[in-house]
Short mmCIF file of C-alpha atoms in Angstrom, two decimals:
data_model
loop_
_atom_site.label_atom_id
_atom_site.label_comp_id
_atom_site.label_asym_id
_atom_site.label_seq_id
_atom_site.Cartn_x
_atom_site.Cartn_y
_atom_site.Cartn_z
CA MET A 157 55.27 11.17 30.06
CA SER A 158 56.44 14.72 29.41
CA LEU A 159 59.22 16.86 30.80
CA ALA A 160 58.72 20.54 31.73
CA SER A 161 61.46 22.95 32.86
CA CYS A 162 60.99 25.30 35.82
CA LYS A 163 63.29 27.35 38.06
CA SER A 164 63.44 27.33 41.85
CA ASP A 165 65.95 29.62 43.62
CA GLY A 166 67.63 30.15 40.32
CA VAL A 167 68.18 26.44 39.84
CA GLU A 168 66.45 24.91 36.86
CA LYS A 169 64.61 21.71 37.67
CA GLU A 170 62.73 19.29 35.53
CA GLU A 171 59.12 18.66 36.50
CA VAL A 172 57.61 15.38 35.39
CA LYS A 173 53.94 15.47 34.27
CA GLU A 174 51.87 12.44 33.47
CA LEU A 175 49.98 12.52 30.20
CA THR A 176 46.55 10.96 29.87
CA SER A 177 44.90 9.61 26.76
CA GLY A 178 41.47 10.52 25.46
CA LEU A 179 40.30 6.93 25.92
CA LEU A 180 37.87 6.24 28.75
CA ILE A 181 39.04 2.79 29.75
CA GLU A 182 36.07 2.28 32.07
CA ASN A 183 33.75 2.36 29.05
CA MET A 184 35.55 -0.54 27.38
CA ASP A 185 34.66 -4.22 27.59
CA THR A 186 38.09 -5.81 27.36
CA LEU A 187 36.61 -9.30 27.61
CA VAL A 188 35.46 -8.88 24.02
CA ASN A 189 37.90 -9.80 21.28
CA PRO A 190 38.40 -6.49 19.36
CA GLY A 191 38.96 -8.42 16.17
CA ASN A 192 35.48 -9.90 16.47
CA ASP A 193 33.53 -6.83 17.62
CA PHE A 194 35.52 -3.63 17.94
CA MET A 195 32.39 -1.59 18.74
CA ALA A 196 31.60 -3.77 21.77
CA TYR A 197 35.27 -3.80 22.79
CA VAL A 198 35.50 0.00 22.90
CA ASN A 199 31.99 0.84 24.15
CA GLY A 200 30.65 -2.35 25.71
CA ASN A 201 30.60 -1.27 29.36
CA TRP A 202 29.12 2.13 28.51
CA ILE A 203 26.30 0.44 26.60
CA LYS A 204 25.66 -1.97 29.49
CA ASN A 205 25.53 0.85 32.03
CA ASN A 206 23.37 3.34 30.11
CA GLU A 207 19.74 3.19 29.02
CA ILE A 208 18.24 4.94 26.01
CA PRO A 209 16.15 7.85 27.39
CA SER A 210 12.41 7.40 26.91
CA ASP A 211 12.18 10.37 24.53
CA LYS A 212 14.79 8.98 22.12
CA SER A 213 15.13 6.04 19.76
CA SER A 214 18.92 5.93 20.13
CA TYR A 215 21.53 7.57 22.34
CA GLY A 216 25.23 8.33 22.51
CA ALA A 217 27.87 11.05 22.66
CA VAL A 218 26.44 13.02 19.73
CA TYR A 219 23.05 13.27 21.45
CA MET A 220 24.72 14.35 24.70
CA ILE A 221 26.59 17.14 22.95
CA TYR A 222 23.45 18.19 21.09
CA GLU A 223 21.41 18.38 24.28
CA GLU A 224 24.13 20.41 25.98
CA SER A 225 24.08 22.83 23.06
CA GLN A 226 20.28 23.00 23.34
CA ASP A 227 20.62 23.92 27.02
CA ASN A 228 22.91 26.78 26.09
CA VAL A 229 20.77 27.97 23.17
CA LYS A 230 17.70 27.87 25.43
CA LYS A 231 19.30 30.50 27.67
CA ILE A 232 19.84 32.79 24.68
CA ILE A 233 16.30 32.26 23.45
CA GLU A 234 14.73 32.85 26.86
CA GLU A 235 16.64 36.10 27.25
CA ALA A 236 15.10 37.19 23.95
CA SER A 237 11.58 35.95 24.76
CA GLU A 238 11.54 37.54 28.22
CA GLY A 239 13.20 40.82 27.25
CA SER A 240 11.93 43.96 25.58
CA PHE A 241 13.56 44.49 22.20
CA PRO A 242 12.80 46.79 19.25
CA GLU A 243 10.28 45.57 16.65
CA GLY A 244 12.13 43.85 13.82
CA SER A 245 15.26 43.07 15.83
CA ASP A 246 16.71 39.57 15.79
CA GLU A 247 15.99 39.24 19.51
CA GLN A 248 12.32 40.17 19.06
CA LYS A 249 11.91 37.67 16.20
CA VAL A 250 13.61 34.86 18.10
CA GLY A 251 11.70 35.59 21.30
CA ASP A 252 8.31 35.80 19.62
CA LEU A 253 8.85 32.63 17.60
CA TYR A 254 9.82 30.65 20.69
CA SER A 255 6.99 32.10 22.77
CA SER A 256 4.44 31.27 20.08
CA TYR A 257 5.70 27.69 19.88
CA MET A 258 5.50 27.27 23.67
CA ASP A 259 1.99 28.76 23.91
CA MET A 260 0.05 25.52 23.52
CA GLU A 261 -3.17 27.13 24.76
CA LYS A 262 -3.06 29.58 21.86
CA ARG A 263 -2.06 26.85 19.41
CA ASN A 264 -5.06 24.79 20.51
CA GLU A 265 -7.29 27.82 20.06
CA LEU A 266 -5.98 28.43 16.53
CA GLY A 267 -6.30 24.78 15.54
CA ILE A 268 -5.90 24.28 11.82
CA SER A 269 -6.53 27.92 10.89
CA PRO A 270 -2.84 28.73 10.18
CA LEU A 271 -3.03 26.28 7.24
CA GLN A 272 -6.22 27.62 5.68
CA GLU A 273 -4.38 30.00 3.38
CA ASP A 274 -2.25 27.15 2.03
CA PHE A 275 -5.28 24.90 1.64
CA ALA A 276 -7.00 27.67 -0.31
CA LYS A 277 -3.93 28.01 -2.51
CA ILE A 278 -4.11 24.30 -3.28
CA ASP A 279 -7.84 24.46 -4.01
CA GLN A 280 -7.17 27.19 -6.59
CA ILE A 281 -5.07 24.84 -8.75
CA SER A 282 -7.03 24.55 -12.00
CA SER A 283 -4.47 23.25 -14.51
CA TYR A 284 -1.31 21.19 -14.70
CA GLU A 285 0.60 24.42 -15.22
CA ASP A 286 -0.77 25.63 -11.88
CA LEU A 287 0.31 22.31 -10.42
CA ALA A 288 3.89 22.82 -11.63
CA THR A 289 3.86 26.29 -10.07
CA TYR A 290 2.65 24.91 -6.76
CA PHE A 291 5.32 22.18 -6.74
CA ALA A 292 7.97 24.92 -6.72
CA TYR A 293 6.09 26.91 -4.06
CA ALA A 294 5.81 23.81 -1.87
CA LYS A 295 9.55 23.24 -1.92
CA LYS A 296 10.21 26.88 -1.02
CA VAL A 297 8.11 26.64 2.14
CA GLY A 298 9.15 23.10 3.11
CA PHE A 299 6.08 21.14 1.99
CA LYS A 300 6.11 17.84 0.11
CA ALA A 301 6.29 17.70 -3.69
CA PRO A 302 7.53 14.96 -6.07
CA LEU A 303 10.55 17.03 -7.18
CA ARG A 304 13.24 18.45 -4.90
CA VAL A 305 15.49 21.36 -5.81
CA SER A 306 19.01 21.57 -4.39
CA ILE A 307 21.62 24.27 -5.00
CA VAL A 308 25.21 23.07 -4.57
CA GLN A 309 28.60 23.22 -6.20
CA ASP A 310 28.52 21.55 -9.60
CA TYR A 311 29.91 18.05 -9.09
CA LYS A 312 32.03 18.35 -12.25
CA ASN A 313 32.99 22.00 -11.90
CA PRO A 314 33.40 23.22 -8.30
CA GLU A 315 33.80 26.82 -9.48
CA VAL A 316 30.13 26.85 -10.51
CA ILE A 317 27.07 26.81 -8.26
CA ALA A 318 24.48 24.56 -9.93
CA VAL A 319 20.81 23.69 -9.46
CA PHE A 320 19.88 20.00 -9.35
CA ILE A 321 16.53 18.20 -9.45
CA ARG A 322 16.19 15.09 -7.28
CA GLN A 323 13.48 12.57 -6.48
CA SER A 324 11.19 13.41 -3.58
CA GLY A 325 7.59 13.34 -2.46
CA LEU A 326 7.24 10.33 -0.13
CA GLY A 327 5.72 10.54 3.34
CA LEU A 328 7.39 7.39 4.64
CA PRO A 329 11.19 7.49 5.06
CA ASP A 330 12.17 5.51 1.94
CA ARG A 331 10.80 3.78 -1.16
CA GLU A 332 11.30 0.35 0.44
CA TYR A 333 8.56 1.09 2.97
CA TYR A 334 6.07 1.04 0.08
CA LEU A 335 7.44 -1.97 -1.79
CA LYS A 336 8.65 -4.62 0.66
CA GLN A 337 6.20 -7.45 1.27
CA ASP A 338 7.23 -8.66 4.74
CA GLU A 339 4.61 -8.51 7.49
CA ARG A 340 6.15 -5.54 9.30
CA SER A 341 6.24 -3.46 6.11
CA LYS A 342 2.60 -4.29 5.41
CA GLU A 343 1.70 -3.35 8.98
CA ILE A 344 3.49 0.00 8.66
CA ARG A 345 1.63 0.79 5.43
CA THR A 346 -1.72 0.00 7.04
CA LYS A 347 -0.93 2.19 10.03
CA TYR A 348 0.36 4.97 7.78
CA VAL A 349 -2.98 5.12 5.96
CA GLU A 350 -4.75 5.16 9.35
CA HIS A 351 -2.46 7.99 10.43
CA ILE A 352 -3.24 10.06 7.34
CA LYS A 353 -6.96 9.51 7.95
CA ASN A 354 -6.60 10.57 11.59
CA MET A 355 -4.69 13.70 10.59
CA PHE A 356 -7.32 14.60 7.97
CA ASP A 357 -10.05 14.11 10.60
CA LEU A 358 -8.23 16.38 13.07
CA ALA A 359 -7.84 18.97 10.30
CA GLY A 360 -11.56 18.83 9.54
CA LEU A 361 -11.09 17.57 5.98
CA GLU A 362 -13.92 15.56 4.46
CA ASP A 363 -13.97 11.93 3.28
CA SER A 364 -10.78 11.23 5.20
CA GLU A 365 -10.73 7.45 4.70
CA ASN A 366 -10.92 7.66 0.92
CA GLU A 367 -8.57 10.64 0.79
CA ALA A 368 -5.94 8.76 2.82
CA LYS A 369 -6.05 5.91 0.29
CA ILE A 370 -5.59 8.41 -2.55
CA VAL A 371 -2.43 9.72 -0.88
CA MET A 372 -1.07 6.21 -0.35
CA ASP A 373 -1.80 5.15 -3.92
CA LEU A 374 -0.05 8.21 -5.37
CA GLU A 375 2.97 7.92 -3.07
CA THR A 376 3.27 4.25 -4.01
CA LYS A 377 3.33 5.16 -7.71
CA LEU A 378 6.16 7.60 -6.98
CA ALA A 379 8.04 5.05 -4.87
CA GLU A 380 7.86 2.43 -7.63
CA LYS A 381 9.78 4.76 -9.96
CA GLN A 382 12.29 6.06 -7.47
CA MET A 383 15.90 4.92 -7.41
CA GLU A 384 17.14 2.70 -4.58
CA LYS A 385 19.00 4.77 -1.99
CA GLU A 386 22.22 2.80 -2.57
CA LYS A 387 22.23 3.77 -6.26
CA THR A 388 21.53 7.44 -5.48
CA ARG A 389 25.01 7.62 -3.93
CA ASP A 390 26.71 7.00 -7.27
CA TYR A 391 27.15 10.66 -8.21
CA VAL A 392 29.15 9.91 -11.33
CA ALA A 393 26.49 7.66 -12.84
CA ASN A 394 23.66 9.97 -11.80
CA TYR A 395 25.12 13.25 -13.01
CA ASN A 396 23.11 14.77 -15.87
CA MET A 397 23.25 18.44 -16.91
CA PHE A 398 20.97 19.88 -19.59
CA PRO A 399 20.37 23.31 -21.12
CA VAL A 400 17.05 24.64 -19.85
CA ASP A 401 15.68 25.00 -23.39
CA THR A 402 15.92 21.18 -23.82
CA LEU A 403 13.94 20.20 -20.71
CA SER A 404 10.85 19.32 -22.75
CA ASN A 405 12.82 16.29 -23.95
CA ILE A 406 12.83 15.01 -20.36
CA MET A 407 9.29 15.88 -19.26
CA PRO A 408 7.35 17.00 -22.36
CA ASN A 409 4.08 17.57 -20.50
CA PHE A 410 5.53 19.45 -17.52
CA SER A 411 5.57 23.26 -17.43
CA TRP A 412 9.21 23.92 -16.61
CA ASP A 413 8.67 27.65 -17.23
CA ALA A 414 6.03 27.75 -14.49
CA PHE A 415 8.13 25.65 -12.11
CA LEU A 416 11.37 27.58 -12.57
CA GLY A 417 9.55 30.91 -12.54
CA GLU A 418 7.99 30.25 -9.14
CA ALA A 419 11.35 28.95 -7.89
CA GLY A 420 13.02 32.23 -8.89
CA LEU A 421 15.17 30.46 -11.48
CA SER A 422 13.81 31.90 -14.73
CA ASP A 423 17.25 33.05 -15.86
CA LEU A 424 18.83 29.63 -15.33
CA GLU A 425 20.83 28.35 -18.32
CA ASN A 426 21.44 24.74 -17.24
CA LEU A 427 19.63 22.38 -14.91
CA GLY A 428 21.06 19.20 -13.39
CA PHE A 429 19.20 15.93 -12.78
CA MET A 430 20.52 13.38 -10.31
CA MET A 431 17.76 10.75 -10.79
CA LEU A 432 16.96 11.17 -14.47
CA ASP A 433 14.94 7.97 -14.94
CA TYR A 434 12.64 8.95 -12.08
CA THR A 435 12.13 12.43 -13.51
CA LYS A 436 11.20 10.99 -16.90
CA ALA A 437 8.80 8.50 -15.30
CA LEU A 438 7.19 11.27 -13.26
CA ASP A 439 5.83 13.03 -16.36
CA PRO A 440 3.09 10.47 -17.19
CA ILE A 441 2.30 10.00 -13.48
CA ILE A 442 1.52 13.71 -13.20
CA THR A 443 -0.79 13.86 -16.20
CA SER A 444 -2.54 10.53 -15.51
CA THR A 445 -3.38 11.63 -11.97
CA SER A 446 -6.38 13.90 -11.58
CA LEU A 447 -5.93 17.41 -10.22
CA ASP A 448 -8.26 16.51 -7.35
CA ALA A 449 -5.98 13.62 -6.35
CA TRP A 450 -2.98 15.93 -6.51
CA LYS A 451 -4.79 18.45 -4.31
CA THR A 452 -5.41 15.75 -1.69
CA TYR A 453 -1.75 14.75 -1.85
CA LEU A 454 -0.59 18.35 -1.52
CA LYS A 455 -2.88 19.06 1.43
CA TRP A 456 -1.39 16.03 3.15
CA GLY A 457 2.07 17.40 2.39
CA ALA A 458 1.23 20.75 3.97
CA LEU A 459 -0.42 19.17 7.01
CA ASN A 460 2.36 16.64 7.55
CA ALA A 461 5.11 19.27 7.29
CA THR A 462 3.50 21.61 9.82
CA GLY A 463 1.79 19.16 12.17
CA TYR A 464 4.27 19.60 15.00
CA ARG A 465 3.59 23.36 15.00
CA LEU A 466 -0.22 23.13 15.05
CA ASN A 467 -2.47 22.11 17.94
CA GLU A 468 -1.68 19.52 20.57
CA ALA A 469 -3.92 16.80 19.12
CA ILE A 470 -2.27 16.98 15.68
CA ASP A 471 1.20 17.19 17.22
CA ASN A 472 0.50 14.08 19.33
CA GLU A 473 -0.91 12.15 16.37
CA LYS A 474 2.17 12.94 14.30
CA PHE A 475 4.44 11.82 17.14
CA ALA A 476 2.44 8.61 17.68
CA PHE A 477 3.10 7.42 14.15
CA PHE A 478 6.45 8.82 13.03
CA SER A 479 8.31 8.60 16.35
CA LYS A 480 6.54 5.94 18.41
CA GLU A 481 5.45 3.52 15.69
CA LEU A 482 8.30 3.91 13.19
CA ARG A 483 11.24 4.56 15.53
CA GLY A 484 10.13 3.04 18.82
CA THR A 485 10.40 6.27 20.82
CA PRO A 486 8.05 5.91 23.83
CA GLU A 487 7.67 9.58 24.82
CA GLN A 488 7.72 13.05 23.31
CA GLN A 489 10.66 15.28 24.13
CA PRO A 490 9.84 18.14 26.52
CA LEU A 491 8.05 21.00 24.77
CA TRP A 492 10.93 23.40 25.38
CA ARG A 493 13.40 21.13 23.56
CA ARG A 494 11.06 20.97 20.58
CA GLY A 495 10.70 24.74 20.77
CA VAL A 496 14.46 25.27 20.72
CA ALA A 497 14.74 22.91 17.74
CA ALA A 498 11.99 24.84 15.90
CA VAL A 499 13.77 28.15 16.46
CA ASN A 500 17.10 26.65 15.36
#
């Protein structure tokens, strides 16, 4: 309860107001012992009375807030896409990007052609130095590569912004998907190879069945050397910082000059490594794998990263595996929601 003062005819009176809590009692299942299952105690009735929407694999307050924000952002985007704004303005860029995403007829007409320039770039790789250069390019544009670059505050000196190398390069969500031997894991791997083949077929790439196996074999080699996700969270144990001129001690066959040059980091003095054992193990994997195999892997990385922006058939195939098969999501989200997410 709270007390508030007010005056009536010059006489001060106290008005009593009832306070309410932020708890929604109707969502609670008070028949559950909170000491046994606090989650069910607090949210049990809400869970019983709500279904997961068909275009989601899970649901809750965070998703509700996100969708409400999407509704609001959609209004801003549509004002930009339907208006007339000067060339080069933020509104014009936002409007055109959204309109191009929503124009499925045009996307179907273009097919795989938006990726041809990147495929050509991959085909031009003629040395392992070129390969190192492309790894950096791939990370800049959001494609898959076995090394990831992150720029954050130095974990031992927050006054310094540092560059760190981390493990990367898998198409499935985690290394365990490649290594576990239970029946479901084996089934996922089989369907993943089928998915890669289907995507290569839709992209018009040749020898898709064999090429899909090449991708899976190479990703498995990477997964075998990657650190378990639980161990990656130990930042103290994983912290390694080296002067750039000593990097050949870590990967003697890798062209760090080419990689850092393409990344725009030629003047870097020190480089951090958060999964050092993986980085060292990557060096012989790179050189023992043919350039042709790497090209297949990199084309898959480009296709997989951009599939949801290409034609409808590729978009649907990507959804069928990564959302429906892996996460149990029955239906695609409406195109406009995916368009808003792409613009964001």
